[in-house]
CSV table of C-alpha atoms and ligand atoms in Angstrom, one decimal:
chain,number,residue,atom,x,y,z
A,320,UNK,CA,2.2,28.9,-14.6
A,321,UNK,CA,-1.3,27.6,-13.9
A,322,UNK,CA,-4.1,26.0,-15.8
A,323,UNK,CA,-7.8,26.3,-15.0
A,324,UNK,CA,-9.0,23.4,-17.2
A,325,UNK,CA,-10.6,20.4,-15.4
A,326,UNK,CA,-8.9,17.2,-14.3
A,327,UNK,CA,-10.6,14.4,-16.3
A,328,UNK,CA,-11.3,11.3,-14.3
A,329,UNK,CA,-12.9,8.1,-15.6
A,330,UNK,CA,-13.9,4.7,-14.3
A,331,UNK,CA,-16.0,1.8,-15.5
A,332,UNK,CA,-18.8,3.1,-13.3
A,333,UNK,CA,-19.3,5.0,-10.0
A,334,UNK,CA,-16.5,3.3,-7.9
A,335,UNK,CA,-14.0,5.9,-9.2
A,336,UNK,CA,-15.8,8.5,-7.1
A,337,UNK,CA,-13.6,7.2,-4.2
A,338,UNK,CA,-10.7,8.8,-6.2
A,339,UNK,CA,-12.7,12.0,-6.8
A,340,UNK,CA,-13.4,12.2,-3.0
A,341,UNK,CA,-9.6,12.0,-2.3
A,342,UNK,CA,-8.9,14.6,-5.1
A,343,UNK,CA,-11.4,17.1,-3.7
A,344,UNK,CA,-9.9,16.8,-0.3
A,345,UNK,CA,-6.3,17.2,-1.5
A,346,UNK,CA,-6.9,19.7,-4.4
A,347,UNK,CA,-9.9,21.8,-3.3
A,348,UNK,CA,-9.4,24.5,-6.0
A,349,UNK,CA,-9.3,22.0,-9.0
A,350,UNK,CA,-12.3,21.5,-11.3
A,351,UNK,CA,-13.0,17.8,-11.9
A,352,UNK,CA,-14.9,16.2,-14.8
A,353,UNK,CA,-15.9,12.6,-13.9
A,354,UNK,CA,-17.0,10.1,-16.5
A,355,UNK,CA,-18.4,6.7,-15.5
A,356,UNK,CA,-19.0,4.1,-18.1
A,357,UNK,CA,-22.2,2.7,-16.4
A,358,UNK,CA,-23.5,1.4,-19.7
A,359,UNK,CA,-20.6,-1.1,-19.9
A,360,UNK,CA,-19.6,-1.9,-16.3
A,361,UNK,CA,-18.1,-4.3,-15.2
A,362,UNK,CA,-14.7,-4.0,-16.9
A,363,UNK,CA,-13.3,-6.5,-14.4
A,364,UNK,CA,-14.6,-9.6,-16.1
A,365,UNK,CA,-13.7,-8.5,-19.7
A,366,UNK,CA,-10.7,-9.3,-21.9
A,367,UNK,CA,-7.8,-6.9,-22.0
A,368,UNK,CA,-8.5,-5.9,-25.7
A,369,UNK,CA,-12.1,-4.8,-24.8
A,370,UNK,CA,-11.0,-2.9,-21.7
A,371,UNK,CA,-8.3,-1.1,-23.8
A,372,UNK,CA,-10.9,-0.1,-26.4
A,373,UNK,CA,-13.4,1.1,-23.8
A,374,UNK,CA,-10.7,3.0,-21.9
A,375,UNK,CA,-9.6,4.8,-25.1
A,376,UNK,CA,-13.2,5.8,-25.8
A,377,UNK,CA,-13.6,7.2,-22.3
A,378,UNK,CA,-10.3,9.1,-22.5
A,379,UNK,CA,-11.3,10.6,-25.9
A,380,UNK,CA,-14.6,11.8,-24.4
A,381,UNK,CA,-12.6,13.5,-21.5
A,382,UNK,CA,-10.3,15.1,-24.0
A,383,UNK,CA,-13.4,16.7,-25.7
A,384,UNK,CA,-14.2,18.2,-22.2
A,385,UNK,CA,-10.8,19.9,-22.3
A,386,UNK,CA,-9.3,17.7,-19.6
A,387,UNK,CA,-5.7,18.9,-18.8
A,388,UNK,CA,-4.7,15.5,-17.5
A,389,UNK,CA,-6.5,12.1,-17.4
A,390,UNK,CA,-6.8,10.1,-14.2
A,391,UNK,CA,-7.7,6.4,-14.8
A,392,UNK,CA,-9.7,5.9,-11.6
A,393,UNK,CA,-10.2,2.2,-12.3
A,394,UNK,CA,-7.7,-0.5,-11.4
A,395,UNK,CA,-8.9,-2.8,-14.2
A,396,UNK,CA,-8.4,-0.1,-16.9
A,397,UNK,CA,-5.1,1.0,-15.2
A,398,UNK,CA,-3.8,-2.6,-15.3
A,399,UNK,CA,-4.4,-3.3,-18.9
A,400,UNK,CA,-4.9,0.0,-20.8
A,401,UNK,CA,-2.4,2.5,-19.4
A,402,UNK,CA,0.4,1.9,-22.0
A,403,UNK,CA,-2.1,2.4,-24.9
A,404,UNK,CA,-3.6,5.5,-23.3
A,405,UNK,CA,-0.1,7.0,-22.7
A,406,UNK,CA,0.9,6.3,-26.2
A,407,UNK,CA,-2.2,7.8,-27.9
A,408,UNK,CA,-3.1,10.8,-25.7
A,409,UNK,CA,-1.6,14.3,-25.9
A,410,UNK,CA,-2.2,15.1,-22.2
A,411,UNK,CA,-0.5,13.4,-19.2
A,412,UNK,CA,-2.3,10.2,-18.1
A,413,UNK,CA,-2.0,8.7,-14.6
A,414,UNK,CA,-3.4,5.4,-13.2
A,415,UNK,CA,-3.8,3.9,-9.8
A,416,UNK,CA,-1.4,1.0,-9.9
A,417,UNK,CA,2.0,2.8,-9.5
A,418,UNK,CA,0.9,5.0,-6.6
A,419,UNK,CA,-0.7,2.0,-4.8
A,420,UNK,CA,2.4,-0.2,-5.3
A,421,UNK,CA,4.7,2.6,-4.1
A,422,UNK,CA,2.6,3.1,-1.0
A,423,UNK,CA,2.6,-0.7,-0.3
A,424,UNK,CA,6.4,-0.9,-0.5
A,425,UNK,CA,6.6,2.1,1.9
A,426,UNK,CA,4.2,0.4,4.3
A,427,UNK,CA,5.4,-3.2,4.5
A,428,UNK,CA,7.7,-4.1,7.3
A,429,UNK,CA,8.1,-7.8,6.6
A,430,UNK,CA,8.3,-7.4,2.8
A,431,UNK,CA,5.1,-9.4,2.2
A,432,UNK,CA,2.3,-7.6,0.3
A,433,UNK,CA,-1.2,-8.8,-0.5
A,434,UNK,CA,-3.2,-7.5,-3.5
A,435,UNK,CA,-6.9,-7.9,-4.1
A,436,UNK,CA,-8.8,-6.8,-7.1
A,437,UNK,CA,-11.1,-7.8,-10.0
A,438,UNK,CA,-10.2,-11.0,-12.0
A,439,UNK,CA,-8.8,-8.8,-14.9
A,440,UNK,CA,-6.6,-6.7,-12.6
A,441,UNK,CA,-5.2,-9.8,-10.9
A,442,UNK,CA,-4.8,-11.8,-14.1
A,443,UNK,CA,-2.9,-8.8,-15.7
A,444,UNK,CA,-0.1,-9.2,-13.1
A,445,UNK,CA,0.2,-5.3,-13.2
A,446,UNK,CA,0.6,-4.9,-9.4
A,447,UNK,CA,3.2,-7.8,-9.2
A,448,UNK,CA,5.2,-6.2,-12.0
A,449,UNK,CA,5.1,-2.7,-10.4
A,450,UNK,CA,5.8,-4.0,-6.9
A,451,UNK,CA,8.8,-6.1,-8.1
A,452,UNK,CA,10.1,-3.1,-10.1
A,453,UNK,CA,10.1,-1.0,-7.0
A,454,UNK,CA,11.4,-3.7,-4.7
A,455,UNK,CA,12.8,-6.9,-6.4
A,456,UNK,CA,12.8,-9.0,-3.2
A,457,UNK,CA,9.2,-8.3,-2.2
A,458,UNK,CA,6.9,-11.3,-1.5
A,459,UNK,CA,3.5,-11.0,-3.1
A,460,UNK,CA,0.2,-12.9,-2.5
A,461,UNK,CA,-2.7,-12.0,-4.8
A,462,UNK,CA,-6.4,-12.8,-4.8
A,463,UNK,CA,-9.2,-11.9,-7.2
A,464,UNK,CA,-12.4,-11.0,-5.3
A,465,UNK,CA,-15.1,-10.9,-8.0
A,466,UNK,CA,-18.0,-11.0,-5.5
A,467,UNK,CA,-17.0,-7.8,-3.7
A,468,UNK,CA,-18.1,-5.3,-6.4
A,469,UNK,CA,-21.7,-6.6,-6.6
A,470,UNK,CA,-22.0,-6.6,-2.8
A,471,UNK,CA,-20.7,-3.0,-2.6
A,472,UNK,CA,-23.1,-1.9,-5.4
A,473,UNK,CA,-26.0,-3.5,-3.5
A,474,UNK,CA,-25.0,-1.2,-0.5
A,475,UNK,CA,-24.1,-4.2,1.8
A,476,UNK,CA,-21.2,-2.3,3.3
A,477,UNK,CA,-21.8,-3.4,6.9
A,478,UNK,CA,-23.4,-6.8,6.5
A,479,UNK,CA,-22.8,-10.3,8.0
A,480,UNK,CA,-22.8,-11.9,4.5
A,481,UNK,CA,-20.3,-9.4,3.2
A,482,UNK,CA,-18.1,-10.1,6.3
A,483,UNK,CA,-18.2,-13.8,5.5
A,484,UNK,CA,-17.2,-13.3,1.9
A,485,UNK,CA,-14.3,-11.1,2.9
A,486,UNK,CA,-13.1,-13.5,5.5
A,487,UNK,CA,-13.1,-16.3,2.9
A,488,UNK,CA,-11.2,-14.2,0.3
A,489,UNK,CA,-8.7,-12.8,2.8
A,490,UNK,CA,-8.1,-15.8,5.1
A,491,UNK,CA,-5.4,-17.4,2.8
A,492,UNK,CA,-3.6,-14.1,2.4
A,493,UNK,CA,-3.4,-13.6,6.2
A,494,UNK,CA,-2.2,-17.2,6.7
A,495,UNK,CA,0.5,-16.7,4.1
A,496,UNK,CA,1.8,-13.8,6.3
A,497,UNK,CA,1.1,-10.5,4.5
A,498,UNK,CA,1.5,-7.4,6.6
A,499,UNK,CA,0.2,-5.0,4.0
A,500,UNK,CA,-2.9,-5.3,1.8
A,501,UNK,CA,-3.5,-3.2,-1.4
A,502,UNK,CA,-7.2,-2.5,-2.1
A,503,UNK,CA,-6.7,-2.9,-5.8
A,504,UNK,CA,-10.1,-1.8,-7.0
A,505,UNK,CA,-11.6,1.6,-6.7
A,506,UNK,CA,-14.8,0.2,-5.2
A,507,UNK,CA,-13.0,-1.3,-2.2
A,508,UNK,CA,-12.4,1.8,-0.1
A,509,UNK,CA,-16.2,1.7,0.5
A,510,UNK,CA,-15.6,-1.6,2.3
A,511,UNK,CA,-12.7,-0.3,4.4
A,512,UNK,CA,-14.4,-0.9,7.7
A,513,UNK,CA,-15.5,-4.5,6.9
A,514,UNK,CA,-12.0,-5.3,5.4
A,515,UNK,CA,-10.3,-3.9,8.5
A,516,UNK,CA,-12.5,-6.1,10.8
A,517,UNK,CA,-11.4,-9.2,8.9
A,518,UNK,CA,-7.7,-8.5,9.3
A,519,UNK,CA,-5.3,-8.7,12.2
A,520,UNK,CA,-4.4,-5.2,13.5
A,521,UNK,CA,-0.8,-5.7,12.3
A,522,UNK,CA,-1.9,-5.6,8.6
A,523,UNK,CA,-1.8,-2.1,7.0
A,524,UNK,CA,-4.3,-1.2,4.3
A,525,UNK,CA,-3.2,0.7,1.2
A,526,UNK,CA,-6.1,2.6,-0.5
A,527,UNK,CA,-5.2,3.1,-4.1
A,528,UNK,CA,-7.7,6.0,-4.4
A,529,UNK,CA,-5.9,8.2,-1.8
A,530,UNK,CA,-2.4,7.4,-3.1
A,531,UNK,CA,-3.6,8.2,-6.7
A,532,UNK,CA,-4.8,11.6,-5.6
A,533,UNK,CA,-1.3,12.4,-4.0
A,534,UNK,CA,0.3,11.3,-7.3
A,535,UNK,CA,-2.0,13.6,-9.3
A,536,UNK,CA,-1.0,16.5,-7.1
A,537,UNK,CA,2.7,15.8,-7.7
A,538,UNK,CA,2.1,15.5,-11.5
A,539,UNK,CA,0.2,18.8,-11.7
A,540,UNK,CA,3.0,20.6,-10.0
A,541,UNK,CA,5.7,18.9,-12.1
A,542,UNK,CA,3.8,19.7,-15.4
A,543,UNK,CA,2.9,23.2,-14.2
A,544,UNK,CA,-0.8,22.4,-14.7
A,545,UNK,CA,-2.1,23.3,-11.2
A,546,UNK,CA,-5.2,25.5,-11.1
A,547,UNK,CA,-4.9,29.1,-10.2
A,548,UNK,CA,-5.5,29.6,-6.5
A,549,UNK,CA,-8.6,31.6,-7.1
A,550,UNK,CA,-10.1,28.9,-9.4
A,551,UNK,CA,-13.7,28.1,-8.9
A,552,UNK,CA,-13.6,24.4,-8.1
A,553,UNK,CA,-16.5,22.3,-9.2
A,554,UNK,CA,-17.4,18.7,-9.9
A,555,UNK,CA,-19.3,17.6,-13.0
A,556,UNK,CA,-20.4,14.0,-13.3
A,557,UNK,CA,-21.4,12.3,-16.6
A,558,UNK,CA,-22.4,8.7,-17.0
A,559,UNK,CA,-23.0,6.6,-20.1
A,560,UNK,CA,-26.2,5.2,-18.8
A,561,UNK,CA,-28.8,6.3,-16.2
A,562,UNK,CA,-27.5,6.0,-12.6
A,563,UNK,CA,-28.8,3.1,-10.5
A,564,UNK,CA,-29.1,2.8,-6.8
A,565,UNK,CA,-25.3,2.6,-6.4
A,566,UNK,CA,-25.0,6.3,-7.0
A,567,UNK,CA,-27.0,6.8,-3.8
A,568,UNK,CA,-24.9,4.3,-1.9
A,569,UNK,CA,-21.7,6.1,-3.0
A,570,UNK,CA,-23.1,9.5,-2.2
A,571,UNK,CA,-24.0,8.5,1.3
A,572,UNK,CA,-20.8,6.5,2.0
A,573,UNK,CA,-18.5,9.2,0.6
A,574,UNK,CA,-20.6,12.2,1.7
A,575,UNK,CA,-19.8,13.7,-1.7
A,576,UNK,CA,-21.8,16.7,-3.1
A,577,UNK,CA,-22.8,15.1,-6.4
A,578,UNK,CA,-25.4,17.4,-7.8
A,579,UNK,CA,-27.0,16.8,-11.2
A,580,UNK,CA,-25.7,13.9,-13.3
A,581,UNK,CA,-25.4,14.3,-17.1
A,582,UNK,CA,-25.9,11.5,-19.6
A,583,UNK,CA,-23.4,11.0,-22.4
A,584,UNK,CA,-23.5,8.6,-25.3
A,585,UNK,CA,-20.2,6.7,-25.8
A,586,UNK,CA,-18.2,8.2,-28.7
A,587,UNK,CA,-16.9,5.2,-30.7
A,588,UNK,CA,-13.4,5.9,-31.8
A,589,UNK,CA,-11.9,4.6,-35.0
A,590,UNK,CA,-8.2,3.9,-34.5
B,1210,DGL,N1,-13.8,0.1,-10.9
B,1210,DGL,C1,-13.3,-1.2,-11.3
B,1210,DGL,C2,-11.9,-1.4,-10.8
B,1210,DGL,O1,-11.4,-0.5,-10.0
B,1210,DGL,C3,-14.2,-2.3,-10.7
B,1210,DGL,C4,-15.5,-2.5,-11.4
B,1210,DGL,C5,-15.4,-3.2,-12.7
B,1210,DGL,O2,-15.3,-4.4,-12.7
B,1210,DGL,O3,-15.6,-2.5,-13.7
B,1210,DGL,O4,-11.2,-2.4,-11.1
């Protein structure tokens, strides 16, 4: 059994392209339709009810594009909206939290994991809940890092000021003794070099984008939804507002062949 329909991926903006990059490397014959809600980014500073509503609207738009599964390539949306999405959609839905937490538990040697993300992600407690479900005795230190997304969108990926902000955010986690750090925001893989510089060599980084792609591959096999081997892979990108400079930053940093970007108006669902 195989299925040529696209994998639908959504994020609050362009950061979720880190997940697309990982998906393309791992599943080169799958078609991907990516939807970025650039009209309403950031989700990370909004209330759970608003993030839930926005996420349902993005998922409905992907369903209209015949998505065979929906990948929530946004930690904020995965943290607060996954139960509602799973309950309401007819296709399988996968987020970034569970794969990231699973990889962190596999990586830690001293049983102490750090998690960084947006305020909404950290406030939701979703990573703590998942980490504890997988390993009840794990120690967890969390830190919201709201300044990192704007620095990334500005393209300051290798910059002294960004290094100082990272050091200030991560210093307490390192002093508390973490040996594994989950990058709990789909923007953060773009800062992987700067974050590695700020950490002792003994701390392992868990990139939620890459681990999510591995989980998508497993889900496709399990649900018999993998594309036929001869499928013509392609990447379509649609945004809810005109792209800004960050698309150029992401394109360069990820070396992703992005092509033309479509504009889509948000379809407001009545539920
Ligand atoms: N992509 C979001 C996430 O992974 C960060 C940007 C936002 O605040 O919307 O949490």
